[in-house]
CSV table of C-alpha atoms and ligand atoms in Angstrom, one decimal:
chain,number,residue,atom,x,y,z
N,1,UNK,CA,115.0,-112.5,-3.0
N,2,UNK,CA,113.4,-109.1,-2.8
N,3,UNK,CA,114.8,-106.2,-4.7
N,4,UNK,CA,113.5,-103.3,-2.9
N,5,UNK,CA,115.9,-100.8,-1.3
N,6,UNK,CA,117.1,-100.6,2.3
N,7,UNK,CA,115.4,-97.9,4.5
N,8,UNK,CA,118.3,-96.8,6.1
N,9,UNK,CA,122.3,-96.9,5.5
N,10,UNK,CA,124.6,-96.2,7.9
N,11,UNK,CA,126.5,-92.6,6.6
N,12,UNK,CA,129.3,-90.8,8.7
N,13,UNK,CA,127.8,-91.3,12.0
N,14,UNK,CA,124.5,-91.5,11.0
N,15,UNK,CA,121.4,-93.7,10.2
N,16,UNK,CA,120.7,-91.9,6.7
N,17,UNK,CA,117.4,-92.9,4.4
N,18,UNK,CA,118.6,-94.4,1.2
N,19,UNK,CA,118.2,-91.5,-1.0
N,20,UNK,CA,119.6,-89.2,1.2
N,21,UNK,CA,122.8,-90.9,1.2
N,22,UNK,CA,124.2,-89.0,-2.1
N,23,UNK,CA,127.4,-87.7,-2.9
N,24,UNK,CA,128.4,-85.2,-5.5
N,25,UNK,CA,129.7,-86.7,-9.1
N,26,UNK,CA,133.0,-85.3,-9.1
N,27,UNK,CA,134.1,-87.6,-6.7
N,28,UNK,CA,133.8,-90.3,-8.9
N,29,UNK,CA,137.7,-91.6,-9.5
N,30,UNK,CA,140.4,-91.7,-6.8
N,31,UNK,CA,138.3,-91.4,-4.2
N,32,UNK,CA,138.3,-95.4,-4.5
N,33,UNK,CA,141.0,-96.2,-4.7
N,34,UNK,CA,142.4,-96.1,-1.6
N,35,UNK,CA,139.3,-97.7,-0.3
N,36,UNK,CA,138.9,-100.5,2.1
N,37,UNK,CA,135.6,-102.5,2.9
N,38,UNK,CA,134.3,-105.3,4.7
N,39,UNK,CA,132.2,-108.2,3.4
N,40,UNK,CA,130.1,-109.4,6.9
N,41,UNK,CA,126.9,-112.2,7.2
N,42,UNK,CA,123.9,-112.5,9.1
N,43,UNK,CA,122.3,-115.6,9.5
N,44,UNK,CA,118.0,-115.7,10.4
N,45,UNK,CA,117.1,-118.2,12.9
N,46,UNK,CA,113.4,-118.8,11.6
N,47,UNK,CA,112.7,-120.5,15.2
N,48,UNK,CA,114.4,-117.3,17.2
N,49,UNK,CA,113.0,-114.7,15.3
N,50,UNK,CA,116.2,-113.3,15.0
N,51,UNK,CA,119.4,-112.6,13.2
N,52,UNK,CA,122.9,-113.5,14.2
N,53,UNK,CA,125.7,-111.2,13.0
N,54,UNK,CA,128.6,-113.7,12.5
N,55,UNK,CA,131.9,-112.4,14.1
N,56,UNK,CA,131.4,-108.9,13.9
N,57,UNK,CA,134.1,-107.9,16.4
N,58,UNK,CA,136.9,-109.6,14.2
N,59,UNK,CA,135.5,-108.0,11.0
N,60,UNK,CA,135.6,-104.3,12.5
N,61,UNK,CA,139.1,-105.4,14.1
N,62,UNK,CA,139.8,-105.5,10.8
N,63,UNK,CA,138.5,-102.8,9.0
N,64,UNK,CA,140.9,-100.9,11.5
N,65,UNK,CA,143.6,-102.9,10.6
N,66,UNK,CA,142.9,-102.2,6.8
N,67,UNK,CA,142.3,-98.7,7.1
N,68,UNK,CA,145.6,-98.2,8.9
N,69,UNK,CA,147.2,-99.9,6.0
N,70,UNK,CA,146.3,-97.1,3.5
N,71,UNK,CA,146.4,-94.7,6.1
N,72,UNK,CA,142.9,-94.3,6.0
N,73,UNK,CA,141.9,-92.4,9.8
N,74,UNK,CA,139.6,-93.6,11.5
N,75,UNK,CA,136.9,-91.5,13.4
N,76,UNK,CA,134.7,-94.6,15.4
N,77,UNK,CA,136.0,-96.8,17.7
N,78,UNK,CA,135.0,-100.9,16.8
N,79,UNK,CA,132.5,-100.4,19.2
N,80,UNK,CA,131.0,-97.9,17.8
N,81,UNK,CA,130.8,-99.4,14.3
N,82,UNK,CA,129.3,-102.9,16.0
N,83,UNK,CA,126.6,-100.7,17.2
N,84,UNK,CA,126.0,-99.3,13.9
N,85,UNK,CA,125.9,-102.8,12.2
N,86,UNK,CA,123.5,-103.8,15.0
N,87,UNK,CA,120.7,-100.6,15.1
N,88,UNK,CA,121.1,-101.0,11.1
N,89,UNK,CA,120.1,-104.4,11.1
N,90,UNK,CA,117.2,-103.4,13.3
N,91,UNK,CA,115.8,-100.5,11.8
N,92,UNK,CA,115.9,-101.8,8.6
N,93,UNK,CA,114.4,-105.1,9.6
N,94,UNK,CA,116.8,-107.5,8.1
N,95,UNK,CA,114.7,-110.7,9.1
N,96,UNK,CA,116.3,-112.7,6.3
N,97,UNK,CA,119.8,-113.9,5.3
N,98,UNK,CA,121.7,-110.5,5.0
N,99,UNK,CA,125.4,-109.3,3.7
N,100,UNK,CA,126.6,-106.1,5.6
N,101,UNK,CA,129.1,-104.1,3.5
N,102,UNK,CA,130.9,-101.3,5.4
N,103,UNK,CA,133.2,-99.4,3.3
N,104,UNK,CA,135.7,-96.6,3.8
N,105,UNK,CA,137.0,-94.1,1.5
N,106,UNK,CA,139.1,-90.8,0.8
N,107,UNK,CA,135.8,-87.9,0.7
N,108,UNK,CA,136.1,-84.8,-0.7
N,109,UNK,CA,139.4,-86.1,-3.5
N,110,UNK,CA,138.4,-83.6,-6.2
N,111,UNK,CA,140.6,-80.7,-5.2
N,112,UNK,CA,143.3,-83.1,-3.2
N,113,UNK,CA,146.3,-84.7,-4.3
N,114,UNK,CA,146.1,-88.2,-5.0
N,115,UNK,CA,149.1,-88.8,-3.4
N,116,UNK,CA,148.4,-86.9,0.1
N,117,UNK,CA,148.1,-88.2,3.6
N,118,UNK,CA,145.8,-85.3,4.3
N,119,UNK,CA,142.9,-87.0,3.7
N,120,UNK,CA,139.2,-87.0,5.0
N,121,UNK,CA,137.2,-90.8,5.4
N,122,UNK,CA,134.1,-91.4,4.8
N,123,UNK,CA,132.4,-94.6,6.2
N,124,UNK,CA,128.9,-96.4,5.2
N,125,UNK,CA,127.5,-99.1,6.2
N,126,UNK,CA,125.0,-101.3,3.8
N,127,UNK,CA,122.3,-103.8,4.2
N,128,UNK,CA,121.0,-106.5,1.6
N,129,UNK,CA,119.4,-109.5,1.4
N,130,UNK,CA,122.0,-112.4,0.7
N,131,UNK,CA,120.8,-116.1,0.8
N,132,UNK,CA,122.8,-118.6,2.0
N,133,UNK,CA,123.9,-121.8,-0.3
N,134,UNK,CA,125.2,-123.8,2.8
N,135,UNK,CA,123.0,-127.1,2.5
N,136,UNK,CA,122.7,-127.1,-0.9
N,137,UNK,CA,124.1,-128.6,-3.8
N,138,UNK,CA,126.5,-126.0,-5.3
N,139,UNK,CA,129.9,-127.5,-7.2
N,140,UNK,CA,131.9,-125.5,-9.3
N,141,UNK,CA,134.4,-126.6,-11.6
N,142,UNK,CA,137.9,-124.6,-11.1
N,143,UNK,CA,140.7,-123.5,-13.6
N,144,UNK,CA,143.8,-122.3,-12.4
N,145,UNK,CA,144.5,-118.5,-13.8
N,146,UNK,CA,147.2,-117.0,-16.1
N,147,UNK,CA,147.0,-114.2,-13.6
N,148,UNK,CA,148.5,-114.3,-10.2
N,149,UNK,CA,147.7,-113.3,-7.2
N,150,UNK,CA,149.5,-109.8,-6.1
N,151,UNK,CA,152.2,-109.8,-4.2
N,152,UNK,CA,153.2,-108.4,-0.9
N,153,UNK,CA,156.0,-106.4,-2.5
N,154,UNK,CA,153.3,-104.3,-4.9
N,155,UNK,CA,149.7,-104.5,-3.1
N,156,UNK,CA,149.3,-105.4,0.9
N,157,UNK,CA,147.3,-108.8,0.1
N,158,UNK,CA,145.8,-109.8,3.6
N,159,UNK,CA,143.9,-106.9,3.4
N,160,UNK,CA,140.7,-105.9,2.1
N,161,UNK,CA,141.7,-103.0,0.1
N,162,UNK,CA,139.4,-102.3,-2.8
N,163,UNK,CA,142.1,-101.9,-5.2
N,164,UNK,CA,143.0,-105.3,-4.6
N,165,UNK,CA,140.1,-106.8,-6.4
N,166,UNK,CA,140.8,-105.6,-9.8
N,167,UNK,CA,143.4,-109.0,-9.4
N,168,UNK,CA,140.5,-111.6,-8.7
N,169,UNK,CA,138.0,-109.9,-11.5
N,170,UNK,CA,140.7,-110.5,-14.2
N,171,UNK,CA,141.1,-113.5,-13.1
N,172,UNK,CA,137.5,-115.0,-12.7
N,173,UNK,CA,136.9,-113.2,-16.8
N,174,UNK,CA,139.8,-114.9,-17.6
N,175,UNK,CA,138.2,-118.8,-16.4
N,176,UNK,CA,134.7,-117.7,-17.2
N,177,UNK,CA,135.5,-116.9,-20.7
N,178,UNK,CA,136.8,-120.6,-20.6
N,179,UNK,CA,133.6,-122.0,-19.4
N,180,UNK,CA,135.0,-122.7,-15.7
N,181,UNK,CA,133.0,-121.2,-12.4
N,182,UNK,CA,135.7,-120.1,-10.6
N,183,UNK,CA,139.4,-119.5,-10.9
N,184,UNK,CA,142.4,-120.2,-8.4
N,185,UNK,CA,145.1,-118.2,-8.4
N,186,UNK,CA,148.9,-119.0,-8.0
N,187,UNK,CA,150.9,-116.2,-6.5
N,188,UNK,CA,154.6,-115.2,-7.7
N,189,UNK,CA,156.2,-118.2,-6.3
N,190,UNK,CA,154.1,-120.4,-8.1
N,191,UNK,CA,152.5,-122.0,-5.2
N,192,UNK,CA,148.7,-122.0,-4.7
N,193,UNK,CA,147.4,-118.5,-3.4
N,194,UNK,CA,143.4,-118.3,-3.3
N,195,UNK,CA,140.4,-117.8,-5.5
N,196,UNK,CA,138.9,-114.3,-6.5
N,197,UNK,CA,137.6,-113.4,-3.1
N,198,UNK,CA,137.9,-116.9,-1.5
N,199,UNK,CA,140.5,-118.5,0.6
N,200,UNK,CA,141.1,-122.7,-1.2
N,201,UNK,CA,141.1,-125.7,1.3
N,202,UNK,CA,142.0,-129.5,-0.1
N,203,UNK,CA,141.1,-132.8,1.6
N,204,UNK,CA,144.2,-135.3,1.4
N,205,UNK,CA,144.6,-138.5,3.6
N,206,UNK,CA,141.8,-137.6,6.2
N,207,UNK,CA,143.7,-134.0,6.4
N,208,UNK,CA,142.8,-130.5,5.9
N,209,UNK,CA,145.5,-128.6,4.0
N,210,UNK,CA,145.3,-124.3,3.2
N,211,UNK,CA,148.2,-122.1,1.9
N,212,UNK,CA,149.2,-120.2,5.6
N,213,UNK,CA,149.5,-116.7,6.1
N,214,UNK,CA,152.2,-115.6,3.9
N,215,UNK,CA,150.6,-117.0,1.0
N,216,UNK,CA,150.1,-114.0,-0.7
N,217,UNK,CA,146.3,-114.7,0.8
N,218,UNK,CA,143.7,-112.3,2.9
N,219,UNK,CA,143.3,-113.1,6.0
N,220,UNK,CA,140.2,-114.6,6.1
N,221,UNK,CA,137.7,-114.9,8.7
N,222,UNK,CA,135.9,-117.8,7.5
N,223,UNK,CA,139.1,-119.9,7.0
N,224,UNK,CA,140.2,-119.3,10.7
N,225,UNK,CA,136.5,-120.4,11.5
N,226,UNK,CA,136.7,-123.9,9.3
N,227,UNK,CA,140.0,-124.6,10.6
N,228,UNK,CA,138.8,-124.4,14.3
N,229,UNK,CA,135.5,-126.3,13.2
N,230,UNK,CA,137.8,-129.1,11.4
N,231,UNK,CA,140.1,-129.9,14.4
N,232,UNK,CA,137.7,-129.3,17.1
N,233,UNK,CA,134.7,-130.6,16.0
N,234,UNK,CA,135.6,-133.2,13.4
N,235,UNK,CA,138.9,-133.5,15.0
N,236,UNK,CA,140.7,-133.9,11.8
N,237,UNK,CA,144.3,-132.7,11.7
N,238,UNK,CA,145.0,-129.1,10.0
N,239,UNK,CA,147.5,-128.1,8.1
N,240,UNK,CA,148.4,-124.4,7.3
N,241,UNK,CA,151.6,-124.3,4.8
N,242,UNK,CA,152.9,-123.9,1.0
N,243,UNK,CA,150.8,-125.8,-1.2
N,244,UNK,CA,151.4,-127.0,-4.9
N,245,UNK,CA,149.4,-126.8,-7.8
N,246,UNK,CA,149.8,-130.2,-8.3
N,247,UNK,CA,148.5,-131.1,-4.8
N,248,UNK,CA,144.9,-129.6,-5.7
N,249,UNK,CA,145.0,-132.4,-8.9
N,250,UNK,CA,146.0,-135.4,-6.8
N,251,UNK,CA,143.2,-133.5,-3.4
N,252,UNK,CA,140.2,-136.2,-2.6
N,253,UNK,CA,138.4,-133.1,-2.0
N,254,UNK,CA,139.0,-129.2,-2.9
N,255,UNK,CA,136.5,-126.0,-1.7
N,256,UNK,CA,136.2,-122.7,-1.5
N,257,UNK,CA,135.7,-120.5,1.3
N,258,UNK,CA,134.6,-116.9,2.5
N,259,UNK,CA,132.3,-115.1,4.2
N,260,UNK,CA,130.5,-114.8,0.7
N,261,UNK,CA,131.7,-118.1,-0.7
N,262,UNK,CA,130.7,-119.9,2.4
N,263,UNK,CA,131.8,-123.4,1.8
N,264,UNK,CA,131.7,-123.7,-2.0
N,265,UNK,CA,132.4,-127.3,-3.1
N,266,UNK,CA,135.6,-127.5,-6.1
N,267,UNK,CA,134.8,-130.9,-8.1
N,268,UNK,CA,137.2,-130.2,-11.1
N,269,UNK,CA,140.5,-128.1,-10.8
N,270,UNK,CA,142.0,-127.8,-15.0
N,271,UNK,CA,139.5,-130.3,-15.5
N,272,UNK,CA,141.0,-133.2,-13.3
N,273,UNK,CA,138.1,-134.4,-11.3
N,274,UNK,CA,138.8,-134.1,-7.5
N,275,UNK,CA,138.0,-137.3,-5.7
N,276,UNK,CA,135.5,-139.2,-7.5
N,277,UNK,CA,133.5,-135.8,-9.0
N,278,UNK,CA,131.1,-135.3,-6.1
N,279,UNK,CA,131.3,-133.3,-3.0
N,280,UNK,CA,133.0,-135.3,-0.4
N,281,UNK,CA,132.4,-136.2,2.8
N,282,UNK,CA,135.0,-133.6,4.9
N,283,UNK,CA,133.6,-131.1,2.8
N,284,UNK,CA,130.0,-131.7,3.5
N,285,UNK,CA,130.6,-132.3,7.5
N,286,UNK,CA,132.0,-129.0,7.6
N,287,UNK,CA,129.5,-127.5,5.5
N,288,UNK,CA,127.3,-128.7,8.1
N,289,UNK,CA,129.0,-127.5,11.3
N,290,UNK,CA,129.6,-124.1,9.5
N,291,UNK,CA,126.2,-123.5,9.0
N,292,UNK,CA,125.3,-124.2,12.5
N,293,UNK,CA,127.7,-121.9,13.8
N,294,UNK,CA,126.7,-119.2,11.5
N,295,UNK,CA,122.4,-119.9,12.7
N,296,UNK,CA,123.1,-120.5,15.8
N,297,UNK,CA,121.2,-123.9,15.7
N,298,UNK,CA,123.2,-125.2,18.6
N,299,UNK,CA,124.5,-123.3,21.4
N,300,UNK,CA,128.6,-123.9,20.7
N,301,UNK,CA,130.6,-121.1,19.6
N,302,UNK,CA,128.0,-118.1,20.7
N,303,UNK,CA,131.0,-115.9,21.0
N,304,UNK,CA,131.0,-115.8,17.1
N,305,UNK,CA,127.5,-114.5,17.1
N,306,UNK,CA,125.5,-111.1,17.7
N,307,UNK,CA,122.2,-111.6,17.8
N,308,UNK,CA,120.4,-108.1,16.4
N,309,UNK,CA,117.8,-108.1,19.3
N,310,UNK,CA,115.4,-108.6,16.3
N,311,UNK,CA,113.1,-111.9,18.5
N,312,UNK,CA,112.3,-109.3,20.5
N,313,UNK,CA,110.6,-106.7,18.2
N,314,UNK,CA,107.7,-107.2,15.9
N,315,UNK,CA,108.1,-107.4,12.7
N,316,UNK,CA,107.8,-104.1,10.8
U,401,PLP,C1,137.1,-111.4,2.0
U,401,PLP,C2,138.1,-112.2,1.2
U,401,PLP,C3,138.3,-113.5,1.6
U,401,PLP,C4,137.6,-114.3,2.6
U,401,PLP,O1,137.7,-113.6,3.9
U,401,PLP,P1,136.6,-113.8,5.0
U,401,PLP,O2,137.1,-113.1,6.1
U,401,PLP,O3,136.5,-115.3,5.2
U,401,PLP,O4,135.3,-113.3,4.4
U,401,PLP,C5,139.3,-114.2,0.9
U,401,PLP,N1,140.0,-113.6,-0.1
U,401,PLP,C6,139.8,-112.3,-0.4
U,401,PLP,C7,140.6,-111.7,-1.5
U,401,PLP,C8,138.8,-111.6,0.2
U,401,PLP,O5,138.6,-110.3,-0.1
């Protein structure tokens, strides 16, 4: 992975050089909080030449839906942000794996009240190199968290709002001071929630099992994506409900999933080995369809892609 700064961000309407793109000090502090984000991939086909921006539309859909959450305005219609994404992509050549990170936030908070609705957004889009780990041979060992997930009567949940996050970061501490890789997190009913970032899936009797909607979980992209790819690929039964801890303990197979976790294989939850310790065989099918959905290595499910129009360029 190359370490070398983007050429270009998109800034308030504008492709800006990276250091150009610089704000004053001072608004350091609540100018984040109120902030909302998205976390979106692009996969390179080597054979294209070019790089597929994996269901952009639903991502912008909803960083609208987010910002309205916090009352955040919007000045850019979604297709007006795809387009960004896109002619980002291009002029910085992203002919690689890449993670686009748009983020909005309240500019201009030094002489405003926190608490105001009169508030001015500012919106940038980012570019970095991100590798894949689909394919590989990732396993993570899991620990269930002392802290749990927020609940929809204190922070809005299914959304991606930055203040949100501070929730999963105590959490993952928490386990990785324990020697675990990732935590899972129970929300205020007990029941089984998601990891730091990451929506959880278990394997039982040939069926695919996820916390639903009102799980005190984000909506997730990627989980709507697996659960299509389970029933109508694999044609294995889905179910979306309340899950129990104790169901992850008993699972033949737990993961994680996200647009950054991808598929990310669980093979311990509290140390109770899932299945018989190795990735199993749901979890590496789907692994397998996800990935060609995402690179486009066979033609189903194009309406999840954007290609960047990068096969038809030379490389810069
Ligand atoms: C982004 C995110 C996910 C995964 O959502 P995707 O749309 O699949 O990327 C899950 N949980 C949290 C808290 C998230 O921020």
């Amino acid at each position: 992975m190359h370490h070398e700064r983007p050429s270009f961000l998109w800034y308030n309407g504008k492709m800006t050089p990276w250091d150009d793109a610089t704000i004053h000090v001072s608004e350091m502090g609540w100018s984040t909080i109120g902030a909302v984000f998205e976390g979106i991939r692009g996969y390179w086909n080597e054979d294209q030449g070019e790089l597929h921006i994996y269901r952009l539309r639903e991502h912008m859909e909803r960083l609208q839906r987010s910002m309205k959450l916090v009352h955040l305005p919007l000045d850019y219609s979604v297709d007006e942000l795809i387009e960004a994404t896109v002619e980002l992509a291009r002029v910085n050549d992203c002919r690689h794996d890449t993670y686009f990170f748009p983020m909005a936030y309240t500019a201009d908070t030094y002489f405003a009240r926190f608490d105001g609705l009169e508030v001015k957004t500012s919106l940038q889009i980012l570019t970095r190199p991100l590798p894949s780990h689909l394919g590989g041979d990732k396993k993570m060992h899991a620990k269930i968290s002392s802290w749990r997930r927020i609940s929809e009567d204190v922070m809005p949940p299914r959304v991606k709002n930055l203040s949100n996050y501070r929730n999963g970061q105590l959490a993952r501490q928490e386990v990785g001071i324990d020697g675990y890789d990732t935590a899972i997190l129970l929300n205020t009913h007990g029941k089984v929630s998601e990891g730091p970032g990451a929506c959880v899936m278990l394997v039982r009797d040939g069926k695919l099992i996820t916390p639903d909607l009102t799980s005190g979980i984000l909506e997730s992209i990627t989980r709507d994506a697996i659960l299509v790819l389970a029933r109508e690929v694999l044609g294995i039964p889905v179910e979306e409900r309340v899950v129990d801890r104790t169901e992850l303990y008993v699972a033949d197979e737990v993961f994680l999933c996200g647009t950054a976790a991808e598929i990310s294989p669980i093979v311990s939850v509290d140390r109770y080995p899932i299945g018989d310790g190795n990735v199993g065989l749901i979890t590496r099918e789907l692994d397998r369809v996800y990935e060609a959905s995402l690179r486009a290595t066979d033609s189903s499910y194009a309406e999840w892609r954007t290609p960047v129009g990068l096969a038809a360029t030379v490389p810069a």
